[in-house]
XYZ file of C-alpha atoms in Angstrom:
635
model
C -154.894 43.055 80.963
C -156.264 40.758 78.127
C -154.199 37.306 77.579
C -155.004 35.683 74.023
C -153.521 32.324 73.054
C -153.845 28.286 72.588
C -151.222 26.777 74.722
C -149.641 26.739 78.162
C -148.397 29.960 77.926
C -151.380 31.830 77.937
C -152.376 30.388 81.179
C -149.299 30.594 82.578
C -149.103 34.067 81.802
C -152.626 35.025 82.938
C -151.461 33.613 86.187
C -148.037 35.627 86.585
C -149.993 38.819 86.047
C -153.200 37.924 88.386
C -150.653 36.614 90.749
C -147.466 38.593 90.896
C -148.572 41.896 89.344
C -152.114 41.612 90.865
C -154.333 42.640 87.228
C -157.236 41.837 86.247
C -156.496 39.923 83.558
C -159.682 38.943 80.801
C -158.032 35.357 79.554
C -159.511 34.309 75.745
C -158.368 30.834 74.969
C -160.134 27.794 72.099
C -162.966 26.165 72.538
C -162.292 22.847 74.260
C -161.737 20.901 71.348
C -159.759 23.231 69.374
C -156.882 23.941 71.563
C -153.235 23.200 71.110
C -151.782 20.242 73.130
C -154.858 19.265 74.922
C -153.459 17.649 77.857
C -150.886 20.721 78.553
C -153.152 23.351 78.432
C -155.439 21.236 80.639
C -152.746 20.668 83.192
C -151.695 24.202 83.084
C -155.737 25.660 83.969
C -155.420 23.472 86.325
C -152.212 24.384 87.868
C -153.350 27.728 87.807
C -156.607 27.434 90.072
C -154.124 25.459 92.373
C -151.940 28.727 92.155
C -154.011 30.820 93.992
C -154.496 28.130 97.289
C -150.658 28.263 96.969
C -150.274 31.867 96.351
C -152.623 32.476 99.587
C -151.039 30.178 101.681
C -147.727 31.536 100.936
C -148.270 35.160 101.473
C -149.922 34.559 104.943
C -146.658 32.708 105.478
C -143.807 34.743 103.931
C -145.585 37.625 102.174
C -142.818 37.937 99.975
C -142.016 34.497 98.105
C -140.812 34.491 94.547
C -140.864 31.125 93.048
C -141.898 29.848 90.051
C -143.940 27.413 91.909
C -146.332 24.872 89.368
C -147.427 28.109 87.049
C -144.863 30.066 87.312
C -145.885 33.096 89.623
C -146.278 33.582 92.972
C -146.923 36.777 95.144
C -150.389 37.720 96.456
C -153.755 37.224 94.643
C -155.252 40.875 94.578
C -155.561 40.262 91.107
C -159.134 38.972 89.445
C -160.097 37.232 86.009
C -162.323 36.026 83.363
C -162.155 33.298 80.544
C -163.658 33.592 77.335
C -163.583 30.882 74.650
C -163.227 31.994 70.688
C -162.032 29.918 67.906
C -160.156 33.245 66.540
C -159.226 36.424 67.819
C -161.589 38.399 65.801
C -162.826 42.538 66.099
C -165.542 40.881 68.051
C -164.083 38.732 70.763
C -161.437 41.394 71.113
C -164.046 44.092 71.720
C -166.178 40.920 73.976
C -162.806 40.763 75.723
C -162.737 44.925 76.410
C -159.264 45.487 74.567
C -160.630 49.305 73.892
C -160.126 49.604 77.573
C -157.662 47.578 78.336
C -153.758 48.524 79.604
C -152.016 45.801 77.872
C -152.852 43.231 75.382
C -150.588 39.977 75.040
C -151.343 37.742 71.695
C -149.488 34.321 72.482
C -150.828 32.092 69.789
C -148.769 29.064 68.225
C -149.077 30.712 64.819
C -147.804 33.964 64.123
C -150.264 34.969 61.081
C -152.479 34.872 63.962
C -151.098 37.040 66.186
C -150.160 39.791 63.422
C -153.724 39.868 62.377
C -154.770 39.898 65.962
C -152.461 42.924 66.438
C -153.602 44.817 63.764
C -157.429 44.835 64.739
C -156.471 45.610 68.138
C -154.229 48.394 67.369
C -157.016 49.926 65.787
C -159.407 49.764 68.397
C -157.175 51.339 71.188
C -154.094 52.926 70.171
C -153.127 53.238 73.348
C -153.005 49.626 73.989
C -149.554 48.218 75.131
C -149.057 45.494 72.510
C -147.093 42.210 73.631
C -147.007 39.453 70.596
C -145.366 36.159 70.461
C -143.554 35.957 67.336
C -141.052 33.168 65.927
C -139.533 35.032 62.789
C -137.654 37.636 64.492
C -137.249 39.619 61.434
C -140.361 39.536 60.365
C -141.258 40.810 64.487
C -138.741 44.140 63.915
C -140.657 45.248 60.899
C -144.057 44.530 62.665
C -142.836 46.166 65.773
C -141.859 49.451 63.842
C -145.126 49.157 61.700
C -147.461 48.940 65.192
C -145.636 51.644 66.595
C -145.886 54.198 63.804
C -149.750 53.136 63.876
C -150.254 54.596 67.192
C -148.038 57.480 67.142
C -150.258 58.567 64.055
C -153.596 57.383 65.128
C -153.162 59.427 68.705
C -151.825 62.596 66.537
C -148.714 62.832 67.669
C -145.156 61.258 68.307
C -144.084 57.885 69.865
C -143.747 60.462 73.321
C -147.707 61.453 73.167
C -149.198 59.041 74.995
C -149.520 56.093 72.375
C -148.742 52.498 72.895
C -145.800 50.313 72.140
C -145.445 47.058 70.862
C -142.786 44.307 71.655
C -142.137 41.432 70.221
C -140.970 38.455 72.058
C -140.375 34.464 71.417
C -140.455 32.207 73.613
C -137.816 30.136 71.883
C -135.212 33.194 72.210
C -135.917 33.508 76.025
C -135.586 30.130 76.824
C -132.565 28.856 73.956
C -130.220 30.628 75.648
C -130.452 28.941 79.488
C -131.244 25.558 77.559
C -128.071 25.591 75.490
C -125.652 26.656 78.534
C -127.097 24.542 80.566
C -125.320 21.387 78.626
C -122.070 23.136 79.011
C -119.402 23.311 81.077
C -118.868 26.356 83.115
C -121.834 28.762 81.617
C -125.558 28.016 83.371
C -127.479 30.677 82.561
C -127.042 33.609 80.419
C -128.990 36.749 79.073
C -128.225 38.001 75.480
C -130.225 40.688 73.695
C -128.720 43.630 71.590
C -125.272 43.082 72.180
C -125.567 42.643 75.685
C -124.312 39.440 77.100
C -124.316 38.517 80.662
C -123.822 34.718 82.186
C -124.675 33.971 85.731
C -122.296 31.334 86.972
C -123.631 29.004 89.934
C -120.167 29.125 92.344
C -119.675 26.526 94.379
C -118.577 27.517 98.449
C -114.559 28.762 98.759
C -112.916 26.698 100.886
C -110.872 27.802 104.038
C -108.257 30.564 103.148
C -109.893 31.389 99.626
C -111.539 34.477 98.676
C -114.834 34.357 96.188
C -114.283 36.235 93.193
C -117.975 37.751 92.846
C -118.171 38.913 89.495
C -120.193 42.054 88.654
C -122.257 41.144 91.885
C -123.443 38.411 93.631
C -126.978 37.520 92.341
C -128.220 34.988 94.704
C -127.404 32.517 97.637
C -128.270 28.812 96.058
C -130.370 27.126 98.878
C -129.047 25.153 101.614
C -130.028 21.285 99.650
C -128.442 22.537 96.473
C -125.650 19.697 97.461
C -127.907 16.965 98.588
C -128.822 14.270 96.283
C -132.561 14.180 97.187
C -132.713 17.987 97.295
C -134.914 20.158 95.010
C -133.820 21.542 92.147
C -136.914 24.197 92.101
C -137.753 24.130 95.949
C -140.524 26.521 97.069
C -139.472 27.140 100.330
C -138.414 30.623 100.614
C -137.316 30.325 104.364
C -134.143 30.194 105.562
C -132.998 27.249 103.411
C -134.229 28.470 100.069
C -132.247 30.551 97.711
C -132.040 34.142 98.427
C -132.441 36.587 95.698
C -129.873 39.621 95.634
C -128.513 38.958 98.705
C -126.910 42.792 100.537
C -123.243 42.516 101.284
C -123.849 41.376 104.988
C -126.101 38.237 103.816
C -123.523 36.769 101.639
C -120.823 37.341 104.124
C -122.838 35.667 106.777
C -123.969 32.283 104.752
C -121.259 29.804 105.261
C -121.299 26.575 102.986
C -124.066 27.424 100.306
C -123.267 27.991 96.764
C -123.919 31.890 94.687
C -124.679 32.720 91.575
C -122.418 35.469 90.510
C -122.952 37.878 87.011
C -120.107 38.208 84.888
C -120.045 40.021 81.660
C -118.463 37.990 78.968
C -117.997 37.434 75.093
C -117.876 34.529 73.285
C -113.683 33.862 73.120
C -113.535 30.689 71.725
C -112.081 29.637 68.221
C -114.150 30.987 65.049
C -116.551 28.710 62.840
C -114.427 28.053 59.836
C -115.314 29.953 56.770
C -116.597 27.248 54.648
C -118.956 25.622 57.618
C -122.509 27.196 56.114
C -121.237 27.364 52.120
C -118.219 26.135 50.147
C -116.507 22.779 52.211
C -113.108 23.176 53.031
C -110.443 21.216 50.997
C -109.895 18.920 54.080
C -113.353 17.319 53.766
C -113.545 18.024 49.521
C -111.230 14.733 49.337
C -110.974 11.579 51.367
C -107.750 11.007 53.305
C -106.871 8.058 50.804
C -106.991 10.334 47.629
C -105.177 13.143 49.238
C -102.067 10.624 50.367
C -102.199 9.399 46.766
C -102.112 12.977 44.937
C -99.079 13.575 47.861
C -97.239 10.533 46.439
C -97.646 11.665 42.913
C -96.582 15.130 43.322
C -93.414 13.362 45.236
C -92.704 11.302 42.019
C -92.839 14.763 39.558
C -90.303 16.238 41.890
C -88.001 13.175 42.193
C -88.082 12.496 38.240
C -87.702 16.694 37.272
C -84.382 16.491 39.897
C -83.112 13.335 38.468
C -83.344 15.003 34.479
C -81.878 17.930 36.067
C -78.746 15.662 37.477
C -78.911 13.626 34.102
C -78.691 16.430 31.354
C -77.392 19.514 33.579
C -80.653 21.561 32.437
C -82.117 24.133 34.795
C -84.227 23.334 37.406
C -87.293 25.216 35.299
C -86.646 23.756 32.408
C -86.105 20.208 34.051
C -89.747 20.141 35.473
C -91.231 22.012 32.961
C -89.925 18.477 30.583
C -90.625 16.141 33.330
C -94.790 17.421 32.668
C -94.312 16.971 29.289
C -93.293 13.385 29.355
C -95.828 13.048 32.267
C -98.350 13.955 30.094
C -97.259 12.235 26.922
C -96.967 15.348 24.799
C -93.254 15.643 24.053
C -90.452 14.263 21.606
C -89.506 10.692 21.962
C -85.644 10.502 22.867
C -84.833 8.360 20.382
C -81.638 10.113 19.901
C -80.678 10.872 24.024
C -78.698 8.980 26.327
C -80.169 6.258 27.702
C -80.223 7.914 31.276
C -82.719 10.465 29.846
C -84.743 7.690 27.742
C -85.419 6.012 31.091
C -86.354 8.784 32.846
C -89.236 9.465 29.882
C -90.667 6.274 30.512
C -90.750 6.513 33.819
C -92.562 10.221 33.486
C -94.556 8.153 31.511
C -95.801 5.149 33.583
C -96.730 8.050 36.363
C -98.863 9.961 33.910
C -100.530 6.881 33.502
C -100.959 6.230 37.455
C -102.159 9.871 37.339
C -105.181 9.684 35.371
C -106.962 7.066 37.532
C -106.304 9.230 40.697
C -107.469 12.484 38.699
C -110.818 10.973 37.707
C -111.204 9.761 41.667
C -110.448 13.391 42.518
C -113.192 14.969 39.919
C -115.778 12.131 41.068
C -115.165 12.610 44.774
C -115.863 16.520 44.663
C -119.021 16.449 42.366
C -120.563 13.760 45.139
C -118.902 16.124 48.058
C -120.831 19.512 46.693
C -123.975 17.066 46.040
C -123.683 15.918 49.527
C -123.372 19.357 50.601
C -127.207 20.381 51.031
C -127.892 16.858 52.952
C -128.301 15.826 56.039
C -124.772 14.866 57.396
C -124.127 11.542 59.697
C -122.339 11.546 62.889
C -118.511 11.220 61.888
C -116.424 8.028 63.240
C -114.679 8.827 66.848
C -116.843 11.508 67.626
C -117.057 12.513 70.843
C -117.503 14.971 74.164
C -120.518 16.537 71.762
C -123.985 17.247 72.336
C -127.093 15.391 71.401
C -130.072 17.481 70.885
C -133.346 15.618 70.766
C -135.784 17.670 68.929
C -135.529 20.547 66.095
C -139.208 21.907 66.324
C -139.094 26.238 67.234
C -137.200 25.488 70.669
C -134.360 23.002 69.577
C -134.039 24.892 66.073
C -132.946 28.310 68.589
C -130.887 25.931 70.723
C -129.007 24.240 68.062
C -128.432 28.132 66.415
C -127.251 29.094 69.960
C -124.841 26.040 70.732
C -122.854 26.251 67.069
C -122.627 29.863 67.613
C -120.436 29.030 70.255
C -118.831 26.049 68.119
C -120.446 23.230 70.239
C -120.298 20.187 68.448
C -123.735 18.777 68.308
C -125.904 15.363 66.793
C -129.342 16.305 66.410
C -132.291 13.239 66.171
C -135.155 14.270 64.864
C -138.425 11.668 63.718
C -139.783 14.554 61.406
C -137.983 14.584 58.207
C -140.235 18.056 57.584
C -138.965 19.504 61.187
C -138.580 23.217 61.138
C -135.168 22.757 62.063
C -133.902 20.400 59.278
C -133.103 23.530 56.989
C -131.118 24.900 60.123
C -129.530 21.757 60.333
C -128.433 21.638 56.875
C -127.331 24.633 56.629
C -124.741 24.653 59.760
C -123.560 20.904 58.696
C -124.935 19.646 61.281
C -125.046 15.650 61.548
C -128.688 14.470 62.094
C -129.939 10.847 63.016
C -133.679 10.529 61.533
C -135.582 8.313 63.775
C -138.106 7.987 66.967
C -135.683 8.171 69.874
C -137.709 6.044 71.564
C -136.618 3.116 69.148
C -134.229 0.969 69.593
C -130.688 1.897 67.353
C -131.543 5.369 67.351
C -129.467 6.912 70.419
C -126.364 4.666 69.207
C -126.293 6.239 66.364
C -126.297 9.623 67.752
C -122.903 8.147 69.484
C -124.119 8.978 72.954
C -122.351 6.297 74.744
C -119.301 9.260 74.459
C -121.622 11.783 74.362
C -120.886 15.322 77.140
C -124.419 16.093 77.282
C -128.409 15.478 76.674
C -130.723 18.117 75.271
C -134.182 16.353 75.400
C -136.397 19.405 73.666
C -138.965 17.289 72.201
C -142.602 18.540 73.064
C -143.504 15.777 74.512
C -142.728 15.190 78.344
C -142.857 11.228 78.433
C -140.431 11.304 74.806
C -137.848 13.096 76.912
C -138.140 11.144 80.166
C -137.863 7.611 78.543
C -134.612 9.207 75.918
C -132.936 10.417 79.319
C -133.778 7.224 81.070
C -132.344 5.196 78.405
C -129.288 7.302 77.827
C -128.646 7.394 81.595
C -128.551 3.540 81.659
C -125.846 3.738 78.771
C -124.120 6.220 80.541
C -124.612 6.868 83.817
C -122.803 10.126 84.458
C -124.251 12.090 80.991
C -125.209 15.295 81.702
C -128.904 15.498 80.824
C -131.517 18.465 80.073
C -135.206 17.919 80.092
C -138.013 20.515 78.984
C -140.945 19.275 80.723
C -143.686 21.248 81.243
C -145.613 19.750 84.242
C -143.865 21.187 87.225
C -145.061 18.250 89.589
C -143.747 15.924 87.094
C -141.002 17.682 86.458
C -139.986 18.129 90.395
C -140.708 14.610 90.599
C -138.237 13.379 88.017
C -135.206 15.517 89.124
C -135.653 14.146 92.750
C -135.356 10.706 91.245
C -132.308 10.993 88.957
C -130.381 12.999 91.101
C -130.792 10.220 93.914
C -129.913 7.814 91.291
C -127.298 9.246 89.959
C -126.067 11.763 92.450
C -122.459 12.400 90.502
C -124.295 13.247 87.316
C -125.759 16.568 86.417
C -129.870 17.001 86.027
C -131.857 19.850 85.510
C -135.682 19.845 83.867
C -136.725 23.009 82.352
C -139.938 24.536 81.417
C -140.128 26.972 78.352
C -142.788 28.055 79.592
C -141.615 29.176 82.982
C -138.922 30.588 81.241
C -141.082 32.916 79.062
C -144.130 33.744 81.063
C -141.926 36.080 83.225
C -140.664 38.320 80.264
C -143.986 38.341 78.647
C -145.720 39.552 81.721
C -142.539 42.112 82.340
C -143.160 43.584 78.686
C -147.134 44.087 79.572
C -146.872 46.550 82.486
C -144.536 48.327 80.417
C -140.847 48.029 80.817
C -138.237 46.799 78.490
C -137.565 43.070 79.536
C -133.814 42.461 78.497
C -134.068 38.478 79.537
C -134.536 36.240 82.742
C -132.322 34.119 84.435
C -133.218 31.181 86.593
C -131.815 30.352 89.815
C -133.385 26.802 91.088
C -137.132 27.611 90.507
C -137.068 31.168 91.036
C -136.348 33.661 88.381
C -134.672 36.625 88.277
C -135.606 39.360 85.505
C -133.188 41.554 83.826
C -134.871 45.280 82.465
C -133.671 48.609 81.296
C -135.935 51.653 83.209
C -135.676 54.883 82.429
C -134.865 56.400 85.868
C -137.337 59.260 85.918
C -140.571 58.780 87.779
C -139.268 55.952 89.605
C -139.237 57.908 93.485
C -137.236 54.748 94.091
C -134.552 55.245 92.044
C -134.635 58.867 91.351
C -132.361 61.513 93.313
C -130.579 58.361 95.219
C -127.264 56.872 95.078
C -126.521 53.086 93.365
C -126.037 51.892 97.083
C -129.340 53.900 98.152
C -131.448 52.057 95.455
C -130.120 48.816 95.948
C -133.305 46.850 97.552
C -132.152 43.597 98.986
C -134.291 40.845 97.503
C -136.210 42.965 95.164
C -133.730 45.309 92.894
C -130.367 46.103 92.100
C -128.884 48.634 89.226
C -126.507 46.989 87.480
C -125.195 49.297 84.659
C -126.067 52.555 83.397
C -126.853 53.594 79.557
C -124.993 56.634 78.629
C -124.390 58.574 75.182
C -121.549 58.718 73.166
C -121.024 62.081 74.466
C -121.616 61.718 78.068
C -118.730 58.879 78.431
C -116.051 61.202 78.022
C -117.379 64.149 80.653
C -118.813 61.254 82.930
C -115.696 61.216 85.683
C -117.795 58.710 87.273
C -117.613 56.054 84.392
C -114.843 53.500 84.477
C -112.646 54.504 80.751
C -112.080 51.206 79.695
C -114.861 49.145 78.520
C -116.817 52.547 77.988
C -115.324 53.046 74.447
C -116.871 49.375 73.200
C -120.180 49.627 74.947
C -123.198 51.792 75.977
C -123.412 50.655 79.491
C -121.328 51.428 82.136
C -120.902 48.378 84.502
C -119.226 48.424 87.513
C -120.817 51.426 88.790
C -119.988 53.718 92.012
C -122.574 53.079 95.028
C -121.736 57.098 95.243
C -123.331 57.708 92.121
C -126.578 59.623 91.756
C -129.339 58.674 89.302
C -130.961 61.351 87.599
C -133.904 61.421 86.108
C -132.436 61.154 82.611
C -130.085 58.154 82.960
C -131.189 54.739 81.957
C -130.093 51.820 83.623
C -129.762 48.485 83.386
C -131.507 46.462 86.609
C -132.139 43.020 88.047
C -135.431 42.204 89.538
C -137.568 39.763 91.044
C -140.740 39.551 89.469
C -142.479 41.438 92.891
C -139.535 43.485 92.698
C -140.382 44.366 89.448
C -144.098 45.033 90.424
C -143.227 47.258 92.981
C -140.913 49.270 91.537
C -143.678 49.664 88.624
C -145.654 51.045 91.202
C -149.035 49.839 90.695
C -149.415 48.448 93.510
C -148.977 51.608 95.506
C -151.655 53.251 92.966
C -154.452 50.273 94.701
C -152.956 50.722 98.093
C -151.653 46.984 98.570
C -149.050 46.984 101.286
C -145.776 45.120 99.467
């Protein structure tokens, strides 16, 4: 396996494969000087040389841990390494690197003119070569995707079935937006969306006497035994007793009494739609001020009282009444010199409105030309907002996160010091209010209203920027939910202790993008379509589609045969338009709206043509891929 890229992930990747997938991974990273985020990267090499006195330690212990620990992979350390340094991925240091006999190539750089080019040389020099690049334009990543596959297919002289390599296209912003943004909500913690396919894990708390648990789809995990204690771990290691279990068998989750689960539902967004004019044309509400629209209401009330009296006064109909009250309004008809005096009154009273009309008109005009101007700029957080979301940050990661939270019509105040952020387009675009400022100034939080604020997303890529905006905003409110992306797991472990014994009635979790990613990344290099990953304290839990067939695991047996306690579970199966109809099997409702089939059978038997949908822990994952049987490691 060859790792190229400039940040944390690279390393962090490089570790998951050497230490949960044991490969020999080739890791080509900057020159000293030239890398991104000196200090991260430096903390993450770091981490991952401590990874393997860990890793060693904790497979003569357990021999089958699965925690994220500081790098993000655990498992045994079969696997070996090198590090080059380039400035660029060039033919050269690709070639230095041995991509033209390597497996599986992953190109993780910041910049994604980087990684295309890189992809392009290497595709060349081993068609073969599973491709795994780190793309932020997801459009752009679907037409490279198709491009890099046709590539092979042609260059091995066949189709995409003969042997050639794939290519998949991942961002690490898409993997970790969605677990960011439902972590600042109520009722949703984690959730995995990708082609239609949305599933939410939902951390349970433990039924009380007499109740029965509603487990979902399935029951995912056991949360560990300190999940409830103030001073507990959100991320514990310890995968003994106390520590979360990973798909728990029926008989484990009967038998724990008092501990939490994390249950899989499938679900769809339910909740009222955006209104049509949020991204274009502003709805009339917000075109005019509340003062102007009261004072058009009282002059339309005048034109009706004035048409009814004329029609009382002259007997006229009701038509013809108004259509003379306009005219007098508007000073284009006949002086009643020769009426009654009832009707001459009425005139100049249709009169003195038309003249209270024109000032409210030209308000009207003025007020819409400066709404539609306003339209395209940033908007500021309205008076008596509250129960929203403030999102610190709008670089790649709070851009997704903000996308992902008014998808679901979250009300959210962005702060952002960057008046160039990539996000500020985003911003503008959903109407999104934004405070410009350094959140570490004084002023700057108030104005995001977070004194009434539900939640804290602090996304900034800087861990010390979101520990002092968390700090501060706990001290204005001490029971805010908050949300921290730090990337130093020691640091990170550190500050949840703390400010859950601080403020042990007030929700905390720190999360890592990077620990979020690294796990998908490595799941797309050995070969197998990564759907998304869930987290469940500081373990992960991978979701993947396999095709059933030369899986001995999975092949032949029933759902309840293949069902591996701690290590895999099927979950749904992928079936054809014309197979849902003949399958007898497949529940009928549900079937109609979606390719998978959920809620399966344990009686049913996988054949080698189904597809299914499975969750895995990462050395579930590796096992079930089989390569460790292939180098005789005992799993």
């Amino acid at each position: 396996m060859v790792v190229c890229g400039d940040d944390g992930l690279a390393h962090r990747l490089a570790a998951e494969l050497r230490g949960v997938y044991r490969e020999q991974v080739t890791l080509v990273v900057p020159p000293s000087g030239r890398r991104v985020r000196q200090p991260v990267v430096g903390r993450a090499r770091a981490a991952s040389a401590a990874l393997r006195d860990m890793v060693n330690a904790a497979v003569n212990r357990t021999g089958n841990s699965d925690a994220t620990g500081g790098t993000g992979s655990t498992g045994g350390t079969g696997g070996t390494g090198r590090e080059l340094e380039a400035t660029e991925p060039t033919e050269d240091v690709l070639a230095d690197a041995g991509v033209e006999r390597a497996t599986a190539l992953a190109l993780v750089y910041d910049d994604d003119e980087t990684n295309i080019r890189a992809a392009l040389t290497a595709r060349r020099l081993n068609p073969r070569l599973q491709l795994v690049l780190r793309l932020y334009n997801r459009r752009l990543g679907q037409h490279i995707e198709e491009l890099l596959d046709q590539s092979a297919a042609l260059a091995s002289g066949g189709g995409p079935g003969s042997g050639s390599g794939s290519t998949t296209v991942l961002s690490d912003a898409d993997t970790a937006a969605p677990a960011l943004a439902a972590t600042a909500l109520v009722g949703t913690s984690k959730v995995v969306e990708t082609d239609g396919l949305l599933l939410r894990a939902v951390e349970r708390n433990p039924p009380r006497p007499g109740e029965v648990a509603d487990p979902g789809l399935c029951t995912l995990a056991l949360l560990s035994a300190t999940s409830n204690d103030p001073a507990g771990a959100d991320g514990s290691e310890d995968s003994g007793e106390n520590g979360p279990q990973l798909l728990p068998d029926a008989a484990a989750v009967e038998a724990a009494t008092g501990r939490g689960t994390v249950a899989l539902e499938q679900v769809s967004y339910s909740g009222p739609p955006l209104p049509a004019g949020r991204a274009g044309v502003p709805a009339f509400g917000e075109l005019f001020s509340r003062r102007l629209r009261w004072s058009l209401a009282g002059l339309a009330a005048c034109v009706v009282a004035l048409a009814v009296a004329l029609m009382v006064v002259t007997g006229d109909h009701p038509l013809h009444a108004t259509y003379v009250t306009l005219l007098d309004l508007f000073s284009i008809n006949e002086p009643a010199h020769n009426a009654d005096i009832g009707r001459q009154i009425l005139q100049l009273l249709s009169g003195f409105v038309g003249l209270l009309l024109l000032p409210v008109l030209l308000a009207a005009v003025l007020e819409a030309l400066g709404t539609f101007r306003s339209a395209s700029t940033l908007r500021k957080p309205p008076r008596g907002l509250g129960g929203h979301v403030v999102l610190l940050g709008l670089g790649k990661i709070g851009t997704r996160v903000l996308t992902r939270l008014r998808e679901m019509d979250i009300p959210v105040v962005c702060v952002e010091a960057d008046p160039e952020a990539r996000g500020m387009a985003t911003a503008r675009r959903l109407r999104v209010p934004v405070v410009l400022g350094d959140v570490t100034q004084e002023g700057v939080l108030e104005a995001a209203k977070i004194h009434r604020a539900h939640s804290l997303l602090a996304l900034t890529s800087v861990d010390t920027t979101n520990l002092e905006a968390v700090l501060y905003a706990r001290s204005v409110r001490s029971r805010l939910r908050v949300v921290l992306r730090l990337y130093d797991d020691d640091f990170a472990t550190a500050v949840y202790r703390t400010l859950r014994a601080a403020h042990p009635r007030a929700l905390t979790r720190s999360r890592s993008v990077t620990h979020l990613a690294a796990p998908s990344f490595a799941g797309a290099m050995m070969g197998r379509q990564i759907l998304g990953a869930i987290p469940v304290e500081r373990r992960v839990l991978l979701f993947a589609a396999v095709e059933v067939a030369g899986h001995p695991q999975l092949e032949g047996k029933t759902v309840g045969e293949a069902f591996r306690a701690g290590a895999w579970r099927v979950l749904a199966l992928e079936v054809s338009d014309g197979e849902r109809a003949a399958r007898a099997d497949s529940p009928s409702e549900g079937a109609r709206e979606s390719r998978l089939v959920w809620e399966l059978p344990d009686t049913y038997v996988l054949r080698g043509s189904d597809r299914v949908v499975l969750a895995a822990t990462r050395r579930g994952l590796a096992e079930l891929l089989g390569r460790r049987a292939r180098r005789g490691v005992d799993v």
